[in-house]
XYZ file of C-alpha atoms in Angstrom:
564
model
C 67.285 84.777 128.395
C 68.465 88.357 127.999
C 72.081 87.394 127.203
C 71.124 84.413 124.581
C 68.783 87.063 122.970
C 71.620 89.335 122.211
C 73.754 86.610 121.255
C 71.594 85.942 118.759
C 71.058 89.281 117.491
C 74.384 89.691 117.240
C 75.032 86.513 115.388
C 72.582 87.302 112.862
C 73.650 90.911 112.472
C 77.747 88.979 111.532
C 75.447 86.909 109.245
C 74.018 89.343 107.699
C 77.242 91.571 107.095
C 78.907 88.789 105.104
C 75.998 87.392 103.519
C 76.740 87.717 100.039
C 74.138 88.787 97.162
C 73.093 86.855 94.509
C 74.476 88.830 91.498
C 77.565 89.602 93.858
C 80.815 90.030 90.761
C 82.897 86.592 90.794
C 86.592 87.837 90.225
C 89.189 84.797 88.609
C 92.371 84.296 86.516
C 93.697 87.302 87.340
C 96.999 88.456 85.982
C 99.378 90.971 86.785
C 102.112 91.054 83.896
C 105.298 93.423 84.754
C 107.584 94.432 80.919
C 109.815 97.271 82.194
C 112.280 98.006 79.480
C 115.245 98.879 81.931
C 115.002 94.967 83.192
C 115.225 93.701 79.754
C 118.394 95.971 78.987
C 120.204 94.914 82.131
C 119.654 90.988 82.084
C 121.159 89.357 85.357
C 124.145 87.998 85.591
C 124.719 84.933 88.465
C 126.437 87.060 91.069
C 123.535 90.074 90.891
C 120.203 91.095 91.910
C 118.069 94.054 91.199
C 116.974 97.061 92.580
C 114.361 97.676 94.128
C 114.084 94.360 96.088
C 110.534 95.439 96.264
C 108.503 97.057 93.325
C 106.032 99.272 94.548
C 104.758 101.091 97.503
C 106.683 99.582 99.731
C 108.266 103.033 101.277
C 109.847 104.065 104.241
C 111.884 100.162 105.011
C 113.168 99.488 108.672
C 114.820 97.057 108.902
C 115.973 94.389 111.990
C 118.403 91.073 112.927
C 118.068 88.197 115.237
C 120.283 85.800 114.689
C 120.192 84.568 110.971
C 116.368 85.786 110.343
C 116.537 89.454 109.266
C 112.872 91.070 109.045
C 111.644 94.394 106.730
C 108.983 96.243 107.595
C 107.368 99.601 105.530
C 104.797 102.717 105.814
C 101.239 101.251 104.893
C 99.331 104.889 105.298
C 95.563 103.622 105.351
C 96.116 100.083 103.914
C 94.213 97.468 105.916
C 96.517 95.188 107.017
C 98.448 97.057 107.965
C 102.918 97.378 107.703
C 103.683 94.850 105.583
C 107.218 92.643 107.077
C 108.948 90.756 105.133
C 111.529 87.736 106.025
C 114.830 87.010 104.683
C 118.408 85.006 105.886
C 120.353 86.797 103.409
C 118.831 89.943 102.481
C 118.603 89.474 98.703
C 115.708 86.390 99.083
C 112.414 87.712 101.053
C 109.263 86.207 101.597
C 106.125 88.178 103.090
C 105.049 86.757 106.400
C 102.085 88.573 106.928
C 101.423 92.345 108.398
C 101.885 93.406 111.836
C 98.956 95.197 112.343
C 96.459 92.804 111.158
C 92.726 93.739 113.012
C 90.717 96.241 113.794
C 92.287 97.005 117.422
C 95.283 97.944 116.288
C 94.786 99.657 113.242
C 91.898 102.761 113.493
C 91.923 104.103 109.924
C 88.409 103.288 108.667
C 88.092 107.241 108.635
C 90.916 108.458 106.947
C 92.489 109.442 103.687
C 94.944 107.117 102.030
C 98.404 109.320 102.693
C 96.992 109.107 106.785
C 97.311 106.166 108.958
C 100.638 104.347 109.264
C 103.562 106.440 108.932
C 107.300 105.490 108.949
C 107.596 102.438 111.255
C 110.801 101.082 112.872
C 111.420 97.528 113.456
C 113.974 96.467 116.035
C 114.985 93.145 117.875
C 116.539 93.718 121.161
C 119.039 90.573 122.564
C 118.601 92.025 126.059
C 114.394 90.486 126.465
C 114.222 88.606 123.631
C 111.744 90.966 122.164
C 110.634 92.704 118.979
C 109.490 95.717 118.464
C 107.744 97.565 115.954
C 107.218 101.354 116.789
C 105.087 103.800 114.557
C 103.216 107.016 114.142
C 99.239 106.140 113.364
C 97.512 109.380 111.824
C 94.184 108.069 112.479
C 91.865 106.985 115.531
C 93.114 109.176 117.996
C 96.356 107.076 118.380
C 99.487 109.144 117.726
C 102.810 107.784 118.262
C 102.509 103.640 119.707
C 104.255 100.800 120.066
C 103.214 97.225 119.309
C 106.080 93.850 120.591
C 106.362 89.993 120.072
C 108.574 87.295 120.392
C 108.023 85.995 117.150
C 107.187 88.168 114.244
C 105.467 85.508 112.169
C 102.711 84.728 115.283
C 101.588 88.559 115.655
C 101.680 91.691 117.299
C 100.469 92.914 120.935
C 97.600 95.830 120.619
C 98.716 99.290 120.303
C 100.374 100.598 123.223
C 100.202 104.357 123.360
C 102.804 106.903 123.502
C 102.380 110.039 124.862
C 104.243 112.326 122.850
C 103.989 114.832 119.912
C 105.993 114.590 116.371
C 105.913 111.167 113.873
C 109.123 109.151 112.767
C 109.163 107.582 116.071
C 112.484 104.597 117.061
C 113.522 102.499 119.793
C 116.945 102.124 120.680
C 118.090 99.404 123.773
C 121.325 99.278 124.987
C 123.425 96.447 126.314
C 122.679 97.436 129.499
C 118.888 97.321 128.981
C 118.740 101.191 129.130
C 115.903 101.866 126.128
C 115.267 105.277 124.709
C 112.922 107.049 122.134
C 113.817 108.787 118.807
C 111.880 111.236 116.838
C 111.308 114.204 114.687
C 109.208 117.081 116.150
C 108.702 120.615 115.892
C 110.449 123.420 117.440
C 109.183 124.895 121.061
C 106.929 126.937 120.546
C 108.664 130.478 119.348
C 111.875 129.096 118.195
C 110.920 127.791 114.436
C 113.519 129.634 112.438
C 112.649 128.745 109.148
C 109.563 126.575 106.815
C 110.584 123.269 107.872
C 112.902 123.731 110.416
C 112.582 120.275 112.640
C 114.418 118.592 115.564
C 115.403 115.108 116.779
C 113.910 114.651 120.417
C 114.979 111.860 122.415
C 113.179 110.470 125.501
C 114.551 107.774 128.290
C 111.786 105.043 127.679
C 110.778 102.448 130.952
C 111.046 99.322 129.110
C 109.297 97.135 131.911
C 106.259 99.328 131.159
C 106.462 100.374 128.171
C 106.103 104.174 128.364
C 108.585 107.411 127.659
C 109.802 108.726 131.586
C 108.336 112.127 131.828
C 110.686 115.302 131.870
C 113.138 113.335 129.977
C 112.893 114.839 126.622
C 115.933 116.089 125.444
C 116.709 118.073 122.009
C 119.549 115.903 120.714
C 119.267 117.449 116.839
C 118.142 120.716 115.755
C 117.653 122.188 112.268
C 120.047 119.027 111.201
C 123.357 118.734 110.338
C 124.213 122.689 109.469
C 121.422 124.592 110.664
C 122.830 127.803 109.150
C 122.253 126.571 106.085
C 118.144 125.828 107.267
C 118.592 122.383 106.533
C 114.524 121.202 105.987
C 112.630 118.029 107.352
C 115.267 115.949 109.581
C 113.148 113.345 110.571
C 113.240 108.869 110.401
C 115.965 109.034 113.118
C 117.879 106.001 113.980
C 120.503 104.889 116.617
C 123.313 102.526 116.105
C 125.880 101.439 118.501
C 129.149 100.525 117.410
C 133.017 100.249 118.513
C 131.371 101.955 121.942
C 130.198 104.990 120.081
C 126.761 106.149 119.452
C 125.918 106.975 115.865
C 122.067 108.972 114.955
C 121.479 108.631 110.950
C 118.632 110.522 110.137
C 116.757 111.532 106.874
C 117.451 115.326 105.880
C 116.161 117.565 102.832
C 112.027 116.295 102.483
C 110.913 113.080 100.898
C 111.500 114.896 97.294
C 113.960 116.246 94.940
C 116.309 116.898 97.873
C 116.360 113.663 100.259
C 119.250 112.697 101.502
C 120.588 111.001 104.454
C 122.775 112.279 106.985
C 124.974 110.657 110.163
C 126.132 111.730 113.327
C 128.127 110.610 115.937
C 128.209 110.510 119.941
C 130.193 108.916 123.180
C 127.000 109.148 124.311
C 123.153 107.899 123.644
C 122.029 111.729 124.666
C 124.824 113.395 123.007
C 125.618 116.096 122.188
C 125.776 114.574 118.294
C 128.596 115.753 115.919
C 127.564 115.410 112.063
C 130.094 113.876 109.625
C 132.147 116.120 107.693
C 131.101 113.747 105.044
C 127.349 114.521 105.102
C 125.316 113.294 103.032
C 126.407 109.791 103.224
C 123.642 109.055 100.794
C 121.365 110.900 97.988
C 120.511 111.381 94.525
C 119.795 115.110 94.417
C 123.031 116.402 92.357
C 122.345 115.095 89.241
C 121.004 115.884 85.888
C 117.089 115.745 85.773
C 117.167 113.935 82.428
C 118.974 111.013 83.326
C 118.368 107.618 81.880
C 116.930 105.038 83.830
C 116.696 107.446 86.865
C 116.285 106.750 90.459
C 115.544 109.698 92.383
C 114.833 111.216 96.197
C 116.977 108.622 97.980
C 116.678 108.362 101.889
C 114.750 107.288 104.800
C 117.093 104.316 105.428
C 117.925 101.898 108.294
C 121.160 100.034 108.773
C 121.712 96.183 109.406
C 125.067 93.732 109.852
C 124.529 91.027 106.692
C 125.509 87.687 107.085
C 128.636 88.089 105.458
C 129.583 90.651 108.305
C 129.321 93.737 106.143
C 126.635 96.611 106.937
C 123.615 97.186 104.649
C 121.093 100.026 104.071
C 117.468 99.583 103.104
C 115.930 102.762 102.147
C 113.152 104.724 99.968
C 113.736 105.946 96.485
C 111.407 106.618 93.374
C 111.311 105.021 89.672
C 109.358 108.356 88.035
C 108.130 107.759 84.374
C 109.357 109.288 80.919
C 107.089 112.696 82.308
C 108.598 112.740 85.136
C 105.261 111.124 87.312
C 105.686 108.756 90.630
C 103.337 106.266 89.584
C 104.884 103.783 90.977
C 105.335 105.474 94.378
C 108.453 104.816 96.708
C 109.942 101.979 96.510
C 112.708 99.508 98.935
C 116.040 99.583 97.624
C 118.987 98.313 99.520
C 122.682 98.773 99.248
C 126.031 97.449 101.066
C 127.586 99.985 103.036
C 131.319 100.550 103.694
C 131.565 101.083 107.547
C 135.520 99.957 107.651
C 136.212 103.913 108.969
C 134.799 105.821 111.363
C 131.666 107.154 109.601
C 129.362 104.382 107.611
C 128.670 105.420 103.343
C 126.258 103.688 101.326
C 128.650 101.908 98.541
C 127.758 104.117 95.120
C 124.662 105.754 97.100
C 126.361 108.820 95.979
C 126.576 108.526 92.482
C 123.091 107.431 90.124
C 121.632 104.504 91.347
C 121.983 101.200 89.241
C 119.703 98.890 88.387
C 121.447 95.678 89.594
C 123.735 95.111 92.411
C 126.079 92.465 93.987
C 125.385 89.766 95.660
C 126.071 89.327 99.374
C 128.865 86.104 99.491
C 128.030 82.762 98.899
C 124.392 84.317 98.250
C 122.350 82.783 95.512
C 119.184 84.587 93.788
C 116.440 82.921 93.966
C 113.908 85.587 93.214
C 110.293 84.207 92.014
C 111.312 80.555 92.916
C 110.895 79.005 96.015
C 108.140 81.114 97.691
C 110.507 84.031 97.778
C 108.739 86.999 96.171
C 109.603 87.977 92.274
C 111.972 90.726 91.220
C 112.907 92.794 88.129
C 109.841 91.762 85.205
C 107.269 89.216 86.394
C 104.128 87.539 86.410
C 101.566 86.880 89.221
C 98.803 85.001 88.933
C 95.546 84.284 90.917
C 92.962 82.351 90.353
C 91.646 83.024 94.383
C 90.885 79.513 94.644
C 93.415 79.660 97.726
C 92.012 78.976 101.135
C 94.565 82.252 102.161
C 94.415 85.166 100.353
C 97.802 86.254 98.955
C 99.613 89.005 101.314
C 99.857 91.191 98.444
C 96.145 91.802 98.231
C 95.269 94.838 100.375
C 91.967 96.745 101.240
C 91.914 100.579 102.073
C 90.556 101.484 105.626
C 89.600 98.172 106.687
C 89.586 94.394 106.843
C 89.294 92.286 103.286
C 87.443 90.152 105.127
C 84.251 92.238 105.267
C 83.553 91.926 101.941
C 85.490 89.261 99.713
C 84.703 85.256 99.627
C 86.673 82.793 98.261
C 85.265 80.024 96.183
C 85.934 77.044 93.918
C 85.131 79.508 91.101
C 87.108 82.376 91.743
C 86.421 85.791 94.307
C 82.887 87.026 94.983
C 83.014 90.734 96.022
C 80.073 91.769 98.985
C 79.419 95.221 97.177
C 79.822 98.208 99.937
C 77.143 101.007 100.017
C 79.935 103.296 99.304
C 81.808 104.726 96.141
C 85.431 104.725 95.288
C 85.203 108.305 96.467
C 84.828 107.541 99.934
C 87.075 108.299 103.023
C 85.497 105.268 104.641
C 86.145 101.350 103.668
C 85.300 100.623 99.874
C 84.675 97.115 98.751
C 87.715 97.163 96.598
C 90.843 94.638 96.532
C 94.024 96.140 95.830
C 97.012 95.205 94.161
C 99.976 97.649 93.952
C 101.521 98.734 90.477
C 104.989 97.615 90.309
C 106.216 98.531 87.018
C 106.260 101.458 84.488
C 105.357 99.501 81.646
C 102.613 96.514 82.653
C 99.227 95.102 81.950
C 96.890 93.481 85.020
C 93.601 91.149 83.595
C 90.522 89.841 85.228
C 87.274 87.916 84.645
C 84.802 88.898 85.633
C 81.357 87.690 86.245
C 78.451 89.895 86.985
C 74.785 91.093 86.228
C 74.460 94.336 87.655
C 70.930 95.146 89.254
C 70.403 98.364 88.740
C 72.124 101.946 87.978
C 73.664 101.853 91.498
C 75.233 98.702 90.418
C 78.951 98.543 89.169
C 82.282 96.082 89.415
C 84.797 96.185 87.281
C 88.690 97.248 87.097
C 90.307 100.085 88.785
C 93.498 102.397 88.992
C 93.659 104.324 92.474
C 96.023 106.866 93.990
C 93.857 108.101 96.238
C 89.409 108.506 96.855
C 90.068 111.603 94.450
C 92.132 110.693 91.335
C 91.482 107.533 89.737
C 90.041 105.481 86.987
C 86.924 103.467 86.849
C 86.410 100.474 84.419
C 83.382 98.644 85.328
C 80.026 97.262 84.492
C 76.469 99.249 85.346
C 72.906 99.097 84.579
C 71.046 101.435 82.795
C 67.320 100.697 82.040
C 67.093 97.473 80.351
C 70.530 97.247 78.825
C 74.380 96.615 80.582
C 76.734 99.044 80.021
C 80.788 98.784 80.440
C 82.171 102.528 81.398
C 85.231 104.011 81.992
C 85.547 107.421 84.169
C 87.999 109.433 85.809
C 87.930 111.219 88.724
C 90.219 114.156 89.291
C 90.430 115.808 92.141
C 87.410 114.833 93.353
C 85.637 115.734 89.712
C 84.688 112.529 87.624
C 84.266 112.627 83.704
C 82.670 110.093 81.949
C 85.257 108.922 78.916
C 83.424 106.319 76.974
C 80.752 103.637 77.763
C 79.807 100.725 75.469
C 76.770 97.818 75.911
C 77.941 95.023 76.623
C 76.387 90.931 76.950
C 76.798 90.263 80.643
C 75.696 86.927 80.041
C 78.936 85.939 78.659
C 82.408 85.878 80.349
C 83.856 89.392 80.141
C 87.810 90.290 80.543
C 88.986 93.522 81.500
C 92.666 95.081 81.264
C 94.529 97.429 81.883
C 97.912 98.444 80.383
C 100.621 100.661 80.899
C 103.656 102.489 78.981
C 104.796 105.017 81.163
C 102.414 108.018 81.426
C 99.816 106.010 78.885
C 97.307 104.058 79.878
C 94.971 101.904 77.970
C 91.282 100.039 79.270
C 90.690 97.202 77.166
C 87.261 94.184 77.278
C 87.485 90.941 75.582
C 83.545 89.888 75.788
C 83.307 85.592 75.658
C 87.105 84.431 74.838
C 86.825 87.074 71.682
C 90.026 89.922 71.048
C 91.043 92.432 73.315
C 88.828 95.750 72.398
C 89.629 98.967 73.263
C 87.664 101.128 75.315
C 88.458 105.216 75.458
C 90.987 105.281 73.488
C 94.986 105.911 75.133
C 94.526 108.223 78.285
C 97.103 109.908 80.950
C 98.067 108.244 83.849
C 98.822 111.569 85.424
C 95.922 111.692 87.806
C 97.834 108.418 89.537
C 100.992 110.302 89.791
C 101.636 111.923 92.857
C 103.558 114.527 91.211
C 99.468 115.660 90.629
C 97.351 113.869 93.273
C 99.822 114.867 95.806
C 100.050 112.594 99.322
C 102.687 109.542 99.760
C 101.228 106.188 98.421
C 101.858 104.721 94.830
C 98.849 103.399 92.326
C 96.948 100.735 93.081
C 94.943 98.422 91.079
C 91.672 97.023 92.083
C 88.778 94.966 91.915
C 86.124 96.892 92.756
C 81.980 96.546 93.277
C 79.553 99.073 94.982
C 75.665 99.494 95.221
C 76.332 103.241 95.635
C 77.306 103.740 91.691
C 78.087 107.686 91.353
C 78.981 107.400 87.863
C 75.666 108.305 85.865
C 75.296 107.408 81.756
C-alpha cells in the first residue's frame, strides 16, 4: 500500500510539473531570416560551398569516420542537450542527428554559468571494437574529464563514465593493435609553471576493456608547446593521428583569441618524445591586418579526417566579428582540405585570410537547405512548432526543453519557470542561436500576463548577465510591452509601451552588425519600433566575456525582475 502511495505521489508531483497554466504564452510562425552582405557579394558557383559549414556557436568541431558516414561533434558549455553531432557522407552536406548527451544523467549543468559545462569534446570511431567514442571535459556536477561510447551514434550515448584525471581538452587515440591512450592539456607540476599560461600535453595508457586511464602512466609528452623558449601560451585540444607508421600530435597553440593557431608534431612513437614541424603553425589567422574585409579571425582547435575522395580535411573554430570588431556570432565550424602529400599535413590557404567559399570535394554536389541537409550562407528557417519533434536547433540552458515547452495544433505553449533570465539555474527560455551579422528573427505571440511577475516575449542572450528583454508584463490594470537590458548583471529599463493583448502581437528583432532594433506589429498592423536602434555590444563577447555566441529566445517567467 506503501509503494502504490508513493507511486502516486510521485505521479502527481510529474503532473503537476508539466501542467501548463491557463494564460501560459502560445509561441507560432516563427522566423529566423539570415541577409549577410558577404554571402550576397560572393554568390556560389556549382563546384563551391561556403564557409562556415555551420553558422553559429558551433565551436570547438571533432570530427570522426566509419566507413562512408563521417560524424561532427562541438563544445555545448551549459546547453541542454547537450554536444550537438552532426552527419555527413561527403563532408560538405550535414544533417543534425540529435545530441549525445541528451538527459539529465549525463549532463549535470542545471547549476552553472553558460561558458561552464561541456568543453571541447572529441569524437572518434575505432575499427578495432566497433565502437564510438565521444570524450569530454564537463565543468559542472562534480564530473571532470568522462567518457560516454555507442555503436551507433544516431541511437545514443552510454552514461558518463568518469575519468580520473586533472586538466580539460581530453582525446582518445586506439591503435591497430587495440593499445588506447589518453590526450590532454594540463598544468605544470606543481613548481615548474614558467610563465602565465604555460601548459602541457599529458598522455595516459587507457584500459579499454574497462574503460579507465592505468594509474602511474602519465607521461609529459608536450611542454610549453612547440618552442617553449619563446613561452608559447595555452597548448591544449590535442589530437593523435597515425599515418605511414608514424605518430603525429596536432594541438591548438596561442589561446582561443587574436593569437590561435595550430601546431603539429611528429613521433615513431605514441609516447614520444614529439618533434614539432619546422613549419609550425600549419594553420592561423593571427598575421594579418586588423582591418581586413570580410575577416575571419582566431583560427584553430581543429581535428583531421580522410574525405571520400582520399584527401585529408580539417574542421576547426574561427570567428566572423562585426564592423566593431564584436563576436556576436561566437565561434563558428569551418573546414578546409589539407595537403598531407609530404611529411607534415598544412591546411590548403589556412595560412593566408580565410575565404568565404571553398571547393568542392570530387564528384560532390551542394545540396545545402534541400534535402534535410541543414542551410548554409543566407537563409530562412521557419517554425510553426506544430511538429510532433522539436527541431534540433532549439536548445534550453541548464536543462531539459521538455520541462517546460508543449507542442500544440496552435503553435508552442511555454510552462513559465519561477526564475528570471538572470538565473544560474534552468530558465523557461527556448533558444535559437544567431547565425548571421546582419538578420531579423519574428514570433507570435499569444499571451495575457497575470500579474507584474508575469512576462514572455523575445530575447537576445550571451549569458544570465548581458542581454536584452522584449516581452509583455502586467502592471495594474493595463499590459505593457518592455524592452530592458541587462549588463553585467545591471538591467535598465529602455522603453515600455501599452499594448492590446487581446489581439495577436508580433515581435522582432533585427540586426546590422553592432545595431540592433526591437520592433511589435499589434493585430496584422506595421512593424513599430520600440527603443529606438541600440548596441549589440552587451552580446559580444569581446564585453560579456566567456565562450558561447548570442542566442535568441522565447522566453516566459512568473519571477518578472523587470519593474515599470
Amino acid at each position: 500500500m506503501l509503494l502504490i502511495s508513493m507511486l502516486l505521489f510521485s505521479y502527481a508531483s510529474s503532473q503537476e510539473k508539466n501542467k501548463v497554466p491557463k494564460n501560459a504564452p502560445l509561441f507560432n510562425q516563427f522566423t529566423y531570416r539570415g541577409d549577410d552582405r558577404i554571402y550576397k557579394e560572393n554568390p556560389l558557383q556549382t563546384d563551391e560551398f561556403y564557409n562556415p559549414i555551420l553558422q553559429g556557436c558551433y565551436p570547438d568541431p571533432s570530427i570522426t569516420r566509419k566507413g562512408n558516414d563521417y560524424y561532427l561533434v562541438n563544445s555545448s558549455f551549459s546547453m541542454f542537450p547537450g554536444v550537438p553531432i552532426f552527419h555527413s557522407n561527403d563532408l560538405v552536406n550535414w544533417k543534425q542527428i540529435g545530441h549525445v548527451l541528451d538527459r539529465t544523467s549525463q549532463l549535470k549543468v542545471e547549476n552553472s554559468g553558460i561558458s561552464a559545462g561541456i568543453y571541447a569534446p572529441d569524437i572518434k570511431y575505432s575499427a578495432y571494437n566497433d565502437t564510438f567514442y565521444m570524450i569530454t571535459t564537463q565543468i559542472a556536477g562534480g564530473i571532470g574529464n568522462m567518457v560516454v561510447k555507442t555503436k551507433d551514434p544516431a541511437k545514443g550515448w552510454s552514461d558518463p563514465i568518469k575519468l580520473l584525471f586533472d586538466g580539460i581538452d581530453p582525446s582518445i587515440f586506439i591503435d591497430d593493435d587495440g593499445k588506447a591512450f589518453i590526450l590532454h592539456n594540463d598544468a605544470p607540476a606543481k613548481g615548474k609553471e614558467l610563465y602565465q599560461g604555460h601548459r602541457v600535453i599529458k598522455m595516459w595508457d587507457y584500459d579499454l576493456q574497462n574503460d579507465k586511464i592505468i594509474p602511474g602512466t602519465d607521461k609529459i609528452i608536450v611542454d610549453g608547446g612547440t618552442d617553449i623558449s619563446q613561452k608559447p601560451i595555452w597548448i591544449e585540444g590535442p589530437h593523435l593521428y597515425k599515418k605511414n607508421g608514424l605518430y603525429y600530435l596536432m594541438c591548438a597553440e596561442g589561446g582561443t583569441g587574436g593569437w590561435h593557431s595550430e601546431v603539429i608534431f611528429v613521433s615513431d612513437s605514441p609516447k614520444g618524445p614529439y618533434v614539432p614541424a619546422n613549419n609550425n603553425p600549419i594553420l592561423t589567422q593571427r598575421y594579418f591586418p586588423a582591418n581586413r574585409t570580410n575577416k575571419v579571425d582566431w583560427a584553430g582547435h581543429a581535428d583531421l579526417v580522410e574525405g571520400p575522395d582520399g584527401k585529408y580535411y580539417g574542421v576547426f573554430l574561427a570567428i566572423r566579428p562585426n564592423e566593431k570588431g564584436q563576436v556576436n556570432i561566437g565561434r563558428e565550424t569551418f573546414i578546409l582540405p589539407v595537403d598531407w602529400t609530404g611529411k607534415y599535413p598544412v591546411f590548403e590557404n589556412g595560412l593566408v585570410p580565410l575565404k568565404p567559399k571553398s571547393k568542392m570535394p570530387a564528384g560532390v554536389k551542394n545540396q545545402t537547405g534541400q534535402n534535410g541537409f541543414l542551410p548554409n550562407g543566407n537563409f530562412t528557417f521557419k517554425d510553426n512548432f506544430t511538429s510532433k519533434n522539436l527541431d534540433f536547433r532549439w536548445i534550453g540552458i541548464r536543462g531539459p526543453r521538455e520541462n517546460f515547452i508543449s507542442t500544440t495544433k496552435n503553435g508552442l505553449t511555454i510552462n513559465p519557470f519561477q526564475k528570471s533570465l538572470n538565473a544560474t539555474t534552468p530558465t523557461s527560455t527556448l533558444f535559437y542561436r544567431q547565425q548571421h551579422s546582419t538578420f531579423d528573427a519574428t514570433v507570435n505571440i499569444k499571451y495575457t500576463p497575470g500579474s507584474e511577475k508575469d512576462m514572455a516575449g523575445l530575447v537576445c542572450y550571451q549569458k544570465e548577465t548581458f542581454h536584452y528583454v522584449f516581452g509583455i508584463t502586467k502592471k495594474g490594470n493595463d499590459f505593457y510591452l518592455v524592452l530592458a537590458r541587462t549588463e553585467d548583471g545591471k538591467t535598465t529599463n529602455i522603453a515600455s509601451e501599452k499594448v492590446d493583448v487581446r489581439k495577436p502581437i508580433r515581435l522582432q528583432v533585427e540586426a546590422q552588425g553592432a545595431e540592433y532594433k526591437f520592433n511589435y506589429a499589434v493585430d496584422q498592423n506595421e512593424f513599430k519600433n520600440l527603443g529606438g536602434t541600440v548596441s549589440g555590444d552587451i552580446l559580444s563577447t569581446n564585453v560579456a566575456g566567456g565562450f558561447t555566441g548570442s542566442l535568441i529566445g522565447l522566453y516566459a517567467t512568473s519571477a518578472n525582475d523587470i519593474q515599470l
